[in-house]
């Protein structure tokens, strides 16, 4: 696994070495400037790595070679398992959901969001996520905070069945405030060439199966913050009765993104899956359209489900039009599966057995490559 260098792209001075300067050794002169004087602590970065090691080890797979601390992560792909293996890659971040985590000083779930955004894009083409590498940039490396973020990433990798192969923690004083950070990750998966999913497999008569989201997931938070925390002047610690169980607004907004990777891979084994659509930025219409060939439409019946109360709150507080809501948020559906009509019942039963709320939301009909949103959402 690759080493986390807290100072950026190249582990600079060692922890026990002073930087060289032309005036070094001259008596009566001011000491030379150190990296710490510039705001970067190598010691803090090393401490963060140590705190993360046990979590990272729990994500290992048999193909992982080496250990945390190398310059590159090594992964031995089992080429005997495939006739024609195709590598798939995806990269993403979490967006301004990070702001909520920083305001609440809760950092152990944002990594789950990060992993979800990457691995559920990988599985959309039928690829098994193999490994992930993360990048954390912060204004100041606080080992315990970095360890919390990393622990969430490791948890997400375990849920997805992929290895956390390595990462980087960069300290950017003067660019980010001490309490600010951003995260991103890149994942790699593999799929047999003949088993790649997508629009080329979708046929008229196929069933469209919806999988319920855990909430907002990781999209639309700039609009959420503007509507609820800005113009709406709501507090994150406000208990919202509609959310149930004395749940606060902040807790709802930090609900981790659902990771569907293992559910989708299992569904491929059990049924005739044509394609998956991961619902992220662009909402249901903007993502489902990406897996439709030009000669079909997908009909989605809104009346087949009720979006979570958070969507009603956002729409009411912001007086947001329906079309804008659907172009920004997942509206309660995090993933779609298009399956053979003969396998629709089996698909829903399989997902339900895995604890995923799933239902048939529509079908594929003759058309022009569009998503037809029909009916009205169930309310109340």
GROMACS .gro file of C-alpha atoms in nm:
model
  380
    1UNK     CA    1   0.000   0.000   0.000
    2UNK     CA    2   0.122   0.346  -0.079
    3UNK     CA    3   0.238   0.580   0.191
    4UNK     CA    4   0.039   0.879   0.306
    5UNK     CA    5   0.273   1.175   0.290
    6UNK     CA    6   0.117   1.450   0.495
    7UNK     CA    7   0.293   1.728   0.309
    8UNK     CA    8   0.184   1.657  -0.044
    9UNK     CA    9   0.330   1.496  -0.350
   10UNK     CA   10   0.676   1.389  -0.238
   11UNK     CA   11   0.768   1.301   0.121
   12UNK     CA   12   1.002   1.592   0.175
   13UNK     CA   13   1.240   1.626   0.468
   14UNK     CA   14   1.265   1.335   0.713
   15UNK     CA   15   1.128   1.388   1.057
   16UNK     CA   16   1.476   1.392   1.213
   17UNK     CA   17   1.656   1.607   0.955
   18UNK     CA   18   1.689   1.985   0.932
   19UNK     CA   19   1.667   2.143   0.585
   20UNK     CA   20   2.004   2.252   0.441
   21UNK     CA   21   2.085   2.621   0.406
   22UNK     CA   22   2.389   2.815   0.293
   23UNK     CA   23   2.422   2.972   0.637
   24UNK     CA   24   2.399   2.648   0.828
   25UNK     CA   25   2.656   2.619   1.105
   26UNK     CA   26   2.739   2.988   1.125
   27UNK     CA   27   2.725   3.116   1.479
   28UNK     CA   28   2.514   3.414   1.567
   29UNK     CA   29   2.280   3.367   1.273
   30UNK     CA   30   1.907   3.301   1.299
   31UNK     CA   31   1.819   2.934   1.255
   32UNK     CA   32   1.704   2.822   0.913
   33UNK     CA   33   1.335   2.807   0.830
   34UNK     CA   34   1.175   2.464   0.862
   35UNK     CA   35   0.875   2.304   0.698
   36UNK     CA   36   0.694   2.334   1.030
   37UNK     CA   37   0.745   2.711   1.018
   38UNK     CA   38   0.549   2.708   0.691
   39UNK     CA   39   0.265   2.526   0.861
   40UNK     CA   40   0.331   2.166   0.757
   41UNK     CA   41   0.384   1.897   1.020
   42UNK     CA   42   0.540   1.575   0.894
   43UNK     CA   43   0.506   1.426   1.243
   44UNK     CA   44   0.127   1.480   1.234
   45UNK     CA   45   0.102   1.309   0.898
   46UNK     CA   46   0.298   1.008   1.020
   47UNK     CA   47   0.080   0.986   1.329
   48UNK     CA   48  -0.235   0.991   1.112
   49UNK     CA   49  -0.098   0.700   0.907
   50UNK     CA   50  -0.029   0.499   1.221
   51UNK     CA   51  -0.384   0.556   1.347
   52UNK     CA   52  -0.525   0.435   1.015
   53UNK     CA   53  -0.323   0.117   0.969
   54UNK     CA   54  -0.551  -0.119   1.159
   55UNK     CA   55  -0.858   0.004   0.971
   56UNK     CA   56  -0.688  -0.024   0.633
   57UNK     CA   57  -0.579  -0.381   0.701
   58UNK     CA   58  -0.942  -0.484   0.745
   59UNK     CA   59  -1.009  -0.394   0.380
   60UNK     CA   60  -0.740  -0.621   0.235
   61UNK     CA   61  -0.807  -0.877  -0.038
   62UNK     CA   62  -0.596  -1.180  -0.136
   63UNK     CA   63  -0.467  -0.991  -0.441
   64UNK     CA   64  -0.312  -0.710  -0.234
   65UNK     CA   65   0.067  -0.722  -0.219
   66UNK     CA   66   0.293  -0.540   0.025
   67UNK     CA   67   0.193  -0.321   0.316
   68UNK     CA   68   0.120   0.041   0.400
   69UNK     CA   69   0.430   0.254   0.350
   70UNK     CA   70   0.544   0.186  -0.005
   71UNK     CA   71   0.548   0.437  -0.290
   72UNK     CA   72   0.280   0.253  -0.487
   73UNK     CA   73  -0.001   0.011  -0.409
   74UNK     CA   74   0.039  -0.334  -0.560
   75UNK     CA   75  -0.252  -0.553  -0.667
   76UNK     CA   76  -0.204  -0.886  -0.843
   77UNK     CA   77  -0.497  -0.930  -1.081
   78UNK     CA   78  -0.603  -1.293  -1.123
   79UNK     CA   79  -0.603  -1.306  -1.503
   80UNK     CA   80  -0.688  -1.678  -1.499
   81UNK     CA   81  -1.035  -1.587  -1.372
   82UNK     CA   82  -1.124  -1.403  -1.693
   83UNK     CA   83  -1.113  -1.474  -2.065
   84UNK     CA   84  -1.090  -1.106  -2.154
   85UNK     CA   85  -1.069  -0.885  -1.843
   86UNK     CA   86  -1.159  -0.518  -1.882
   87UNK     CA   87  -1.048  -0.271  -1.617
   88UNK     CA   88  -1.297  -0.003  -1.516
   89UNK     CA   89  -1.205   0.315  -1.330
   90UNK     CA   90  -1.396   0.592  -1.157
   91UNK     CA   91  -1.302   0.902  -0.962
   92UNK     CA   92  -1.517   1.133  -0.752
   93UNK     CA   93  -1.550   1.344  -0.439
   94UNK     CA   94  -1.823   1.425  -0.189
   95UNK     CA   95  -1.892   1.788  -0.271
   96UNK     CA   96  -2.022   2.038  -0.020
   97UNK     CA   97  -2.167   1.772   0.209
   98UNK     CA   98  -1.822   1.813   0.363
   99UNK     CA   99  -1.928   2.153   0.493
  100UNK     CA  100  -2.199   1.992   0.708
  101UNK     CA  101  -1.948   1.742   0.849
  102UNK     CA  102  -1.707   2.023   0.934
  103UNK     CA  103  -1.977   2.237   1.097
  104UNK     CA  104  -2.087   1.945   1.314
  105UNK     CA  105  -1.730   1.824   1.373
  106UNK     CA  106  -1.837   1.472   1.269
  107UNK     CA  107  -1.594   1.309   1.029
  108UNK     CA  108  -1.635   0.932   1.051
  109UNK     CA  109  -1.912   0.894   0.790
  110UNK     CA  110  -1.800   1.121   0.507
  111UNK     CA  111  -1.559   0.851   0.389
  112UNK     CA  112  -1.851   0.613   0.334
  113UNK     CA  113  -2.004   0.875   0.103
  114UNK     CA  114  -1.678   0.898  -0.085
  115UNK     CA  115  -1.650   0.525  -0.144
  116UNK     CA  116  -2.015   0.501  -0.249
  117UNK     CA  117  -1.975   0.767  -0.513
  118UNK     CA  118  -1.687   0.576  -0.669
  119UNK     CA  119  -1.774   0.207  -0.637
  120UNK     CA  120  -2.139   0.240  -0.736
  121UNK     CA  121  -2.027   0.405  -1.059
  122UNK     CA  122  -1.795   0.109  -1.118
  123UNK     CA  123  -2.063  -0.153  -1.060
  124UNK     CA  124  -2.297   0.028  -1.301
  125UNK     CA  125  -2.110  -0.134  -1.590
  126UNK     CA  126  -2.099  -0.469  -1.411
  127UNK     CA  127  -1.746  -0.429  -1.276
  128UNK     CA  128  -1.641  -0.571  -0.940
  129UNK     CA  129  -1.462  -0.297  -0.741
  130UNK     CA  130  -1.108  -0.419  -0.669
  131UNK     CA  131  -0.932  -0.134  -0.494
  132UNK     CA  132  -0.955   0.233  -0.410
  133UNK     CA  133  -0.704   0.510  -0.344
  134UNK     CA  134  -0.804   0.823  -0.157
  135UNK     CA  135  -0.675   1.178  -0.130
  136UNK     CA  136  -0.734   1.403   0.171
  137UNK     CA  137  -0.631   1.770   0.153
  138UNK     CA  138  -0.656   1.975   0.471
  139UNK     CA  139  -0.548   2.308   0.611
  140UNK     CA  140  -0.389   2.140   0.911
  141UNK     CA  141  -0.326   1.771   0.972
  142UNK     CA  142  -0.498   1.677   1.296
  143UNK     CA  143  -0.416   1.306   1.329
  144UNK     CA  144  -0.736   1.207   1.508
  145UNK     CA  145  -0.952   1.389   1.252
  146UNK     CA  146  -0.767   1.239   0.956
  147UNK     CA  147  -0.800   0.898   1.121
  148UNK     CA  148  -1.177   0.949   1.152
  149UNK     CA  149  -1.206   1.040   0.785
  150UNK     CA  150  -0.987   0.746   0.688
  151UNK     CA  151  -1.185   0.510   0.909
  152UNK     CA  152  -1.501   0.601   0.720
  153UNK     CA  153  -1.324   0.534   0.390
  154UNK     CA  154  -1.207   0.197   0.520
  155UNK     CA  155  -1.559   0.112   0.637
  156UNK     CA  156  -1.694   0.199   0.293
  157UNK     CA  157  -1.435  -0.023   0.126
  158UNK     CA  158  -1.534  -0.315   0.349
  159UNK     CA  159  -1.901  -0.265   0.262
  160UNK     CA  160  -1.809  -0.263  -0.108
  161UNK     CA  161  -1.568  -0.557  -0.084
  162UNK     CA  162  -1.273  -0.364  -0.226
  163UNK     CA  163  -0.929  -0.298  -0.084
  164UNK     CA  164  -0.815   0.043   0.036
  165UNK     CA  165  -0.485   0.016  -0.146
  166UNK     CA  166  -0.335   0.347  -0.047
  167UNK     CA  167  -0.381   0.719  -0.032
  168UNK     CA  168  -0.236   1.060   0.034
  169UNK     CA  169  -0.290   1.318   0.306
  170UNK     CA  170  -0.178   1.665   0.200
  171UNK     CA  171  -0.145   1.965   0.429
  172UNK     CA  172  -0.220   2.296   0.254
  173UNK     CA  173  -0.174   2.583   0.502
  174UNK     CA  174  -0.264   2.920   0.357
  175UNK     CA  175  -0.487   2.755   0.099
  176UNK     CA  176  -0.736   2.587   0.332
  177UNK     CA  177  -0.830   2.703   0.681
  178UNK     CA  178  -0.703   2.478   0.962
  179UNK     CA  179  -1.046   2.320   1.005
  180UNK     CA  180  -1.114   2.275   0.632
  181UNK     CA  181  -1.052   1.965   0.422
  182UNK     CA  182  -1.157   1.806   0.096
  183UNK     CA  183  -1.155   1.442  -0.011
  184UNK     CA  184  -1.150   1.251  -0.338
  185UNK     CA  185  -1.087   0.895  -0.446
  186UNK     CA  186  -1.021   0.681  -0.749
  187UNK     CA  187  -1.136   0.322  -0.775
  188UNK     CA  188  -1.052   0.040  -1.015
  189UNK     CA  189  -1.270  -0.259  -1.095
  190UNK     CA  190  -1.275  -0.546  -1.341
  191UNK     CA  191  -1.542  -0.702  -1.561
  192UNK     CA  192  -1.541  -0.974  -1.824
  193UNK     CA  193  -1.563  -0.805  -2.164
  194UNK     CA  194  -1.862  -1.014  -2.272
  195UNK     CA  195  -2.048  -0.926  -1.951
  196UNK     CA  196  -2.023  -0.546  -1.961
  197UNK     CA  197  -2.362  -0.392  -1.882
  198UNK     CA  198  -2.511  -0.090  -2.052
  199UNK     CA  199  -2.748   0.052  -2.311
  200UNK     CA  200  -2.648  -0.211  -2.570
  201UNK     CA  201  -2.826  -0.475  -2.359
  202UNK     CA  202  -3.151  -0.289  -2.288
  203UNK     CA  203  -3.458  -0.418  -2.472
  204UNK     CA  204  -3.822  -0.316  -2.512
  205UNK     CA  205  -4.028  -0.485  -2.242
  206UNK     CA  206  -3.754  -0.487  -1.978
  207UNK     CA  207  -3.852  -0.401  -1.621
  208UNK     CA  208  -3.712  -0.097  -1.439
  209UNK     CA  209  -3.638  -0.178  -1.074
  210UNK     CA  210  -3.575   0.099  -0.819
  211UNK     CA  211  -3.356   0.063  -0.511
  212UNK     CA  212  -3.431   0.303  -0.229
  213UNK     CA  213  -3.174   0.561  -0.129
  214UNK     CA  214  -3.072   0.631   0.229
  215UNK     CA  215  -3.159   0.997   0.177
  216UNK     CA  216  -2.988   1.279  -0.008
  217UNK     CA  217  -2.671   1.074  -0.063
  218UNK     CA  218  -2.399   1.319  -0.178
  219UNK     CA  219  -2.560   1.548  -0.432
  220UNK     CA  220  -2.729   1.886  -0.423
  221UNK     CA  221  -2.578   2.006  -0.095
  222UNK     CA  222  -2.501   2.354  -0.223
  223UNK     CA  223  -2.873   2.399  -0.286
  224UNK     CA  224  -2.959   2.231   0.046
  225UNK     CA  225  -2.732   2.463   0.242
  226UNK     CA  226  -2.864   2.769   0.057
  227UNK     CA  227  -3.229   2.678   0.116
  228UNK     CA  228  -3.219   2.536   0.468
  229UNK     CA  229  -2.920   2.696   0.641
  230UNK     CA  230  -2.904   3.020   0.445
  231UNK     CA  231  -3.241   3.160   0.346
  232UNK     CA  232  -3.426   2.919   0.577
  233UNK     CA  233  -3.203   2.998   0.877
  234UNK     CA  234  -3.247   2.649   1.019
  235UNK     CA  235  -3.009   2.505   1.277
  236UNK     CA  236  -2.835   2.173   1.231
  237UNK     CA  237  -2.921   2.073   1.589
  238UNK     CA  238  -3.295   2.127   1.536
  239UNK     CA  239  -3.492   1.809   1.608
  240UNK     CA  240  -3.724   1.736   1.314
  241UNK     CA  241  -4.036   1.540   1.406
  242UNK     CA  242  -4.090   1.425   1.048
  243UNK     CA  243  -3.752   1.249   1.051
  244UNK     CA  244  -3.850   1.028   1.346
  245UNK     CA  245  -3.664   0.905   1.655
  246UNK     CA  246  -3.562   1.251   1.775
  247UNK     CA  247  -3.345   1.292   1.468
  248UNK     CA  248  -3.186   1.631   1.407
  249UNK     CA  249  -3.151   1.810   1.076
  250UNK     CA  250  -2.774   1.765   1.093
  251UNK     CA  251  -2.804   1.390   1.148
  252UNK     CA  252  -3.034   1.361   0.847
  253UNK     CA  253  -2.801   1.563   0.624
  254UNK     CA  254  -2.502   1.348   0.726
  255UNK     CA  255  -2.678   1.015   0.661
  256UNK     CA  256  -2.416   0.810   0.472
  257UNK     CA  257  -2.474   0.727   0.107
  258UNK     CA  258  -2.600   0.375   0.048
  259UNK     CA  259  -2.338   0.145  -0.109
  260UNK     CA  260  -2.505  -0.092  -0.357
  261UNK     CA  261  -2.196  -0.262  -0.501
  262UNK     CA  262  -2.236  -0.607  -0.342
  263UNK     CA  263  -2.613  -0.600  -0.393
  264UNK     CA  264  -2.571  -0.526  -0.763
  265UNK     CA  265  -2.299  -0.787  -0.813
  266UNK     CA  266  -2.518  -1.047  -0.647
  267UNK     CA  267  -2.814  -0.944  -0.860
  268UNK     CA  268  -2.606  -1.003  -1.173
  269UNK     CA  269  -2.543  -1.358  -1.058
  270UNK     CA  270  -2.910  -1.423  -0.979
  271UNK     CA  271  -3.094  -1.252  -1.267
  272UNK     CA  272  -3.061  -1.127  -1.622
  273UNK     CA  273  -2.947  -0.770  -1.556
  274UNK     CA  274  -2.925  -0.544  -1.861
  275UNK     CA  275  -2.794  -0.226  -1.699
  276UNK     CA  276  -2.761  -0.027  -1.378
  277UNK     CA  277  -2.802   0.348  -1.332
  278UNK     CA  278  -2.640   0.511  -1.028
  279UNK     CA  279  -2.849   0.817  -0.941
  280UNK     CA  280  -2.615   1.105  -0.856
  281UNK     CA  281  -2.593   1.460  -0.992
  282UNK     CA  282  -2.861   1.508  -1.257
  283UNK     CA  283  -3.121   1.313  -1.064
  284UNK     CA  284  -3.336   1.032  -1.198
  285UNK     CA  285  -3.392   1.162  -1.553
  286UNK     CA  286  -3.033   1.273  -1.601
  287UNK     CA  287  -2.883   0.940  -1.499
  288UNK     CA  288  -3.136   0.685  -1.622
  289UNK     CA  289  -3.115   0.832  -1.973
  290UNK     CA  290  -2.745   0.738  -1.984
  291UNK     CA  291  -2.828   0.367  -2.014
  292UNK     CA  292  -3.102   0.392  -2.277
  293UNK     CA  293  -3.045   0.312  -2.646
  294UNK     CA  294  -3.193   0.559  -2.893
  295UNK     CA  295  -3.492   0.343  -2.988
  296UNK     CA  296  -3.645   0.305  -2.639
  297UNK     CA  297  -3.782   0.513  -2.353
  298UNK     CA  298  -3.792   0.428  -1.982
  299UNK     CA  299  -4.121   0.497  -1.806
  300UNK     CA  300  -4.084   0.585  -1.436
  301UNK     CA  301  -4.403   0.600  -1.230
  302UNK     CA  302  -4.359   0.846  -0.944
  303UNK     CA  303  -4.668   0.714  -0.766
  304UNK     CA  304  -4.489   0.386  -0.691
  305UNK     CA  305  -4.293   0.534  -0.402
  306UNK     CA  306  -4.277   0.812  -0.144
  307UNK     CA  307  -3.959   1.026  -0.124
  308UNK     CA  308  -3.814   1.073   0.224
  309UNK     CA  309  -3.938   1.376   0.425
  310UNK     CA  310  -3.610   1.563   0.370
  311UNK     CA  311  -3.704   1.617   0.006
  312UNK     CA  312  -4.040   1.766   0.104
  313UNK     CA  313  -3.867   1.998   0.350
  314UNK     CA  314  -3.617   2.123   0.094
  315UNK     CA  315  -3.883   2.180  -0.172
  316UNK     CA  316  -4.118   2.361   0.065
  317UNK     CA  317  -3.852   2.582   0.223
  318UNK     CA  318  -3.703   2.678  -0.111
  319UNK     CA  319  -4.023   2.687  -0.312
  320UNK     CA  320  -3.841   2.473  -0.566
  321UNK     CA  321  -4.011   2.357  -0.884
  322UNK     CA  322  -4.062   1.984  -0.938
  323UNK     CA  323  -3.837   1.977  -1.243
  324UNK     CA  324  -3.552   2.139  -1.047
  325UNK     CA  325  -3.590   1.890  -0.762
  326UNK     CA  326  -3.573   1.596  -1.001
  327UNK     CA  327  -3.272   1.740  -1.183
  328UNK     CA  328  -3.080   1.787  -0.856
  329UNK     CA  329  -3.178   1.512  -0.612
  330UNK     CA  330  -3.232   1.136  -0.621
  331UNK     CA  331  -3.585   1.177  -0.475
  332UNK     CA  332  -3.554   0.851  -0.281
  333UNK     CA  333  -3.399   0.625  -0.546
  334UNK     CA  334  -3.024   0.566  -0.537
  335UNK     CA  335  -2.987   0.297  -0.802
  336UNK     CA  336  -3.191   0.155  -1.089
  337UNK     CA  337  -3.160  -0.191  -1.237
  338UNK     CA  338  -3.302  -0.275  -1.576
  339UNK     CA  339  -3.370  -0.647  -1.589
  340UNK     CA  340  -3.550  -0.892  -1.814
  341UNK     CA  341  -3.925  -0.874  -1.750
  342UNK     CA  342  -3.920  -1.246  -1.667
  343UNK     CA  343  -3.675  -1.178  -1.384
  344UNK     CA  344  -3.847  -0.873  -1.231
  345UNK     CA  345  -4.008  -1.057  -0.938
  346UNK     CA  346  -3.695  -1.257  -0.873
  347UNK     CA  347  -3.483  -0.941  -0.874
  348UNK     CA  348  -3.705  -0.767  -0.620
  349UNK     CA  349  -3.714  -1.076  -0.398
  350UNK     CA  350  -3.336  -1.106  -0.408
  351UNK     CA  351  -3.280  -0.740  -0.318
  352UNK     CA  352  -3.540  -0.753  -0.042
  353UNK     CA  353  -3.363  -1.056   0.100
  354UNK     CA  354  -3.045  -0.849   0.121
  355UNK     CA  355  -3.225  -0.571   0.306
  356UNK     CA  356  -3.257  -0.340   0.007
  357UNK     CA  357  -3.602  -0.187  -0.041
  358UNK     CA  358  -3.679  -0.244  -0.409
  359UNK     CA  359  -3.985  -0.219  -0.631
  360UNK     CA  360  -4.076  -0.212  -1.000
  361UNK     CA  361  -4.099   0.151  -1.094
  362UNK     CA  362  -4.169   0.115  -1.464
  363UNK     CA  363  -4.073  -0.049  -1.791
  364UNK     CA  364  -3.883   0.002  -2.113
  365UNK     CA  365  -4.100   0.089  -2.414
  366UNK     CA  366  -4.045   0.191  -2.773
  367UNK     CA  367  -3.925   0.550  -2.793
  368UNK     CA  368  -3.641   0.789  -2.866
  369UNK     CA  369  -3.400   0.743  -2.575
  370UNK     CA  370  -3.592   0.951  -2.321
  371UNK     CA  371  -3.705   0.908  -1.959
  372UNK     CA  372  -4.079   0.955  -1.914
  373UNK     CA  373  -4.163   1.060  -1.559
  374UNK     CA  374  -4.534   0.993  -1.504
  375UNK     CA  375  -4.774   1.014  -1.210
  376UNK     CA  376  -4.726   1.202  -0.883
  377UNK     CA  377  -4.519   1.109  -0.578
  378UNK     CA  378  -4.701   0.957  -0.284
  379UNK     CA  379  -4.716   1.215  -0.003
  380UNK     CA  380  -4.814   1.212   0.361
   0.00000   0.00000   0.00000
